[in-house]
């Protein structure tokens, strides 16, 4: 499975960005999709995830500001980020879980897209 991310950019504090990620090459079912980020000097952390059925999970730091959505038919996931803060500056990674069988479940990561929040 290949994941292609887009949408990272330089934005001013308080601004908005929309990240997109498309999964291709799956031979099974793409189950959970999500976004993670790695801020400078920190470990990669969860931002938001969404199941195939639409259940979502958010990091406390982004609740109320970020919204995750997906299109199951297109195997795409998006992250709408509003009210961006300097501490949101990070490389954002798309992740998906492919289900081939009960014993064959694989995780895939995108290459990352840079989001910089600064004046």
PDB file of C-alpha atoms in Angstrom:
ATOM      1  CA  UNK A   1       0.000   0.000   0.000  1.00  0.00           C
ATOM      2  CA  UNK A   2       1.294   3.433  -0.904  1.00  0.00           C
ATOM      3  CA  UNK A   3       0.178   6.539   0.936  1.00  0.00           C
ATOM      4  CA  UNK A   4       0.443   9.926  -0.716  1.00  0.00           C
ATOM      5  CA  UNK A   5       0.041  12.976   1.516  1.00  0.00           C
ATOM      6  CA  UNK A   6      -0.513  16.562   0.522  1.00  0.00           C
ATOM      7  CA  UNK A   7      -1.472  19.895   2.015  1.00  0.00           C
ATOM      8  CA  UNK A   8       1.399  20.795   4.299  1.00  0.00           C
ATOM      9  CA  UNK A   9       2.412  24.447   4.236  1.00  0.00           C
ATOM     10  CA  UNK A  10       3.495  27.496   6.179  1.00  0.00           C
ATOM     11  CA  UNK A  11       0.524  29.170   7.858  1.00  0.00           C
ATOM     12  CA  UNK A  12       0.080  31.964  10.365  1.00  0.00           C
ATOM     13  CA  UNK A  13      -1.205  31.303  13.898  1.00  0.00           C
ATOM     14  CA  UNK A  14      -4.972  31.074  13.890  1.00  0.00           C
ATOM     15  CA  UNK A  15      -5.036  29.920  10.303  1.00  0.00           C
ATOM     16  CA  UNK A  16      -6.338  26.734   8.725  1.00  0.00           C
ATOM     17  CA  UNK A  17      -4.939  23.931   6.630  1.00  0.00           C
ATOM     18  CA  UNK A  18      -6.371  20.755   5.163  1.00  0.00           C
ATOM     19  CA  UNK A  19      -4.170  17.696   4.846  1.00  0.00           C
ATOM     20  CA  UNK A  20      -5.117  14.894   2.490  1.00  0.00           C
ATOM     21  CA  UNK A  21      -3.887  11.343   2.125  1.00  0.00           C
ATOM     22  CA  UNK A  22      -4.706   8.763  -0.527  1.00  0.00           C
ATOM     23  CA  UNK A  23      -4.016   5.047  -0.145  1.00  0.00           C
ATOM     24  CA  UNK A  24      -3.430   2.963  -3.243  1.00  0.00           C
ATOM     25  CA  UNK A  25      -2.430  -0.587  -4.030  1.00  0.00           C
ATOM     26  CA  UNK A  26      -4.443  -2.314  -1.313  1.00  0.00           C
ATOM     27  CA  UNK A  27      -5.445  -5.929  -1.932  1.00  0.00           C
ATOM     28  CA  UNK A  28      -7.761  -6.030   1.059  1.00  0.00           C
ATOM     29  CA  UNK A  29      -9.700  -3.631   3.234  1.00  0.00           C
ATOM     30  CA  UNK A  30      -8.318  -0.374   4.568  1.00  0.00           C
ATOM     31  CA  UNK A  31      -9.569  -0.239   8.115  1.00  0.00           C
ATOM     32  CA  UNK A  32      -8.347   2.454  10.484  1.00  0.00           C
ATOM     33  CA  UNK A  33      -6.766   5.521   8.909  1.00  0.00           C
ATOM     34  CA  UNK A  34      -5.179   8.313  10.822  1.00  0.00           C
ATOM     35  CA  UNK A  35      -2.774  11.165  11.222  1.00  0.00           C
ATOM     36  CA  UNK A  36       0.239  11.326  13.473  1.00  0.00           C
ATOM     37  CA  UNK A  37       2.807  14.052  13.912  1.00  0.00           C
ATOM     38  CA  UNK A  38       6.355  14.473  15.041  1.00  0.00           C
ATOM     39  CA  UNK A  39       7.208  17.804  16.556  1.00  0.00           C
ATOM     40  CA  UNK A  40      10.830  18.952  16.749  1.00  0.00           C
ATOM     41  CA  UNK A  41      12.674  17.085  19.462  1.00  0.00           C
ATOM     42  CA  UNK A  42       9.719  14.846  20.292  1.00  0.00           C
ATOM     43  CA  UNK A  43       8.488  11.375  19.490  1.00  0.00           C
ATOM     44  CA  UNK A  44       5.794  10.732  16.932  1.00  0.00           C
ATOM     45  CA  UNK A  45       2.339  11.100  18.463  1.00  0.00           C
ATOM     46  CA  UNK A  46      -1.241  10.410  17.536  1.00  0.00           C
ATOM     47  CA  UNK A  47      -3.280  13.311  16.216  1.00  0.00           C
ATOM     48  CA  UNK A  48      -6.498  11.652  15.079  1.00  0.00           C
ATOM     49  CA  UNK A  49      -7.789   8.344  13.788  1.00  0.00           C
ATOM     50  CA  UNK A  50     -10.969   7.219  12.069  1.00  0.00           C
ATOM     51  CA  UNK A  51     -12.304   3.714  11.576  1.00  0.00           C
ATOM     52  CA  UNK A  52     -13.964   2.430   8.451  1.00  0.00           C
ATOM     53  CA  UNK A  53     -17.268   2.851  10.252  1.00  0.00           C
ATOM     54  CA  UNK A  54     -16.548   6.479  11.031  1.00  0.00           C
ATOM     55  CA  UNK A  55     -15.596   6.334  14.707  1.00  0.00           C
ATOM     56  CA  UNK A  56     -13.032   8.985  15.532  1.00  0.00           C
ATOM     57  CA  UNK A  57     -10.392   9.514  18.172  1.00  0.00           C
ATOM     58  CA  UNK A  58      -8.468  12.732  18.800  1.00  0.00           C
ATOM     59  CA  UNK A  59      -5.518  13.803  20.866  1.00  0.00           C
ATOM     60  CA  UNK A  60      -6.646  16.129  23.647  1.00  0.00           C
ATOM     61  CA  UNK A  61      -4.431  18.886  22.254  1.00  0.00           C
ATOM     62  CA  UNK A  62      -6.384  19.071  18.986  1.00  0.00           C
ATOM     63  CA  UNK A  63      -9.954  18.368  20.104  1.00  0.00           C
ATOM     64  CA  UNK A  64     -12.299  21.064  18.928  1.00  0.00           C
ATOM     65  CA  UNK A  65      -9.798  22.397  16.393  1.00  0.00           C
ATOM     66  CA  UNK A  66      -9.058  19.468  14.077  1.00  0.00           C
ATOM     67  CA  UNK A  67     -11.530  17.263  12.220  1.00  0.00           C
ATOM     68  CA  UNK A  68     -10.694  13.955  10.561  1.00  0.00           C
ATOM     69  CA  UNK A  69     -12.797  12.518   7.754  1.00  0.00           C
ATOM     70  CA  UNK A  70     -12.490   9.771   5.172  1.00  0.00           C
ATOM     71  CA  UNK A  71     -13.917   8.466   1.927  1.00  0.00           C
ATOM     72  CA  UNK A  72     -14.031   4.678   2.040  1.00  0.00           C
ATOM     73  CA  UNK A  73     -14.693   4.308  -1.668  1.00  0.00           C
ATOM     74  CA  UNK A  74     -11.598   6.333  -2.533  1.00  0.00           C
ATOM     75  CA  UNK A  75      -9.463   5.174   0.409  1.00  0.00           C
ATOM     76  CA  UNK A  76      -8.681   8.739   1.327  1.00  0.00           C
ATOM     77  CA  UNK A  77      -8.453  10.499   4.656  1.00  0.00           C
ATOM     78  CA  UNK A  78      -8.347  14.208   5.373  1.00  0.00           C
ATOM     79  CA  UNK A  79      -7.476  16.328   8.376  1.00  0.00           C
ATOM     80  CA  UNK A  80      -9.033  19.765   8.603  1.00  0.00           C
ATOM     81  CA  UNK A  81      -6.967  21.877  10.956  1.00  0.00           C
ATOM     82  CA  UNK A  82      -8.403  25.134  12.263  1.00  0.00           C
ATOM     83  CA  UNK A  83      -7.110  27.525  14.878  1.00  0.00           C
ATOM     84  CA  UNK A  84      -3.549  26.456  14.272  1.00  0.00           C
ATOM     85  CA  UNK A  85      -0.978  27.219  16.945  1.00  0.00           C
ATOM     86  CA  UNK A  86       2.801  27.375  16.879  1.00  0.00           C
ATOM     87  CA  UNK A  87       2.886  24.106  18.830  1.00  0.00           C
ATOM     88  CA  UNK A  88       1.128  22.371  15.937  1.00  0.00           C
ATOM     89  CA  UNK A  89       4.299  22.783  13.904  1.00  0.00           C
ATOM     90  CA  UNK A  90       5.394  19.276  12.964  1.00  0.00           C
ATOM     91  CA  UNK A  91       5.786  16.729  10.228  1.00  0.00           C
ATOM     92  CA  UNK A  92       2.397  15.097   9.808  1.00  0.00           C
ATOM     93  CA  UNK A  93       2.217  11.451   8.799  1.00  0.00           C
ATOM     94  CA  UNK A  94      -0.675   9.515   7.366  1.00  0.00           C
ATOM     95  CA  UNK A  95      -1.115   5.928   8.540  1.00  0.00           C
ATOM     96  CA  UNK A  96      -3.456   3.167   7.479  1.00  0.00           C
ATOM     97  CA  UNK A  97      -4.134  -0.391   8.532  1.00  0.00           C
ATOM     98  CA  UNK A  98      -4.790  -2.923   5.807  1.00  0.00           C
ATOM     99  CA  UNK A  99      -6.742  -6.058   6.649  1.00  0.00           C
ATOM    100  CA  UNK A 100      -6.134  -9.063   4.432  1.00  0.00           C
ATOM    101  CA  UNK A 101      -7.194 -11.775   6.882  1.00  0.00           C
ATOM    102  CA  UNK A 102      -7.428 -12.292  10.615  1.00  0.00           C
ATOM    103  CA  UNK A 103      -3.715 -13.075  10.724  1.00  0.00           C
ATOM    104  CA  UNK A 104      -2.563 -10.656   8.043  1.00  0.00           C
ATOM    105  CA  UNK A 105      -3.020  -7.093   9.223  1.00  0.00           C
ATOM    106  CA  UNK A 106      -0.445  -4.536   8.133  1.00  0.00           C
ATOM    107  CA  UNK A 107       0.313  -0.911   8.971  1.00  0.00           C
ATOM    108  CA  UNK A 108       1.585   1.542   6.397  1.00  0.00           C
ATOM    109  CA  UNK A 109       2.962   5.055   6.758  1.00  0.00           C
ATOM    110  CA  UNK A 110       3.243   7.977   4.413  1.00  0.00           C
ATOM    111  CA  UNK A 111       6.443   9.943   4.015  1.00  0.00           C
ATOM    112  CA  UNK A 112       5.162  12.960   5.901  1.00  0.00           C
ATOM    113  CA  UNK A 113       4.194  16.515   5.093  1.00  0.00           C
ATOM    114  CA  UNK A 114       5.551  19.569   6.882  1.00  0.00           C
ATOM    115  CA  UNK A 115       3.188  21.937   8.660  1.00  0.00           C
ATOM    116  CA  UNK A 116       4.745  25.114   9.997  1.00  0.00           C
ATOM    117  CA  UNK A 117       2.737  27.610  12.033  1.00  0.00           C
ATOM    118  CA  UNK A 118       4.594  30.870  12.309  1.00  0.00           C
ATOM    119  CA  UNK A 119       4.376  34.580  11.702  1.00  0.00           C
TER     120      UNK A 119
END
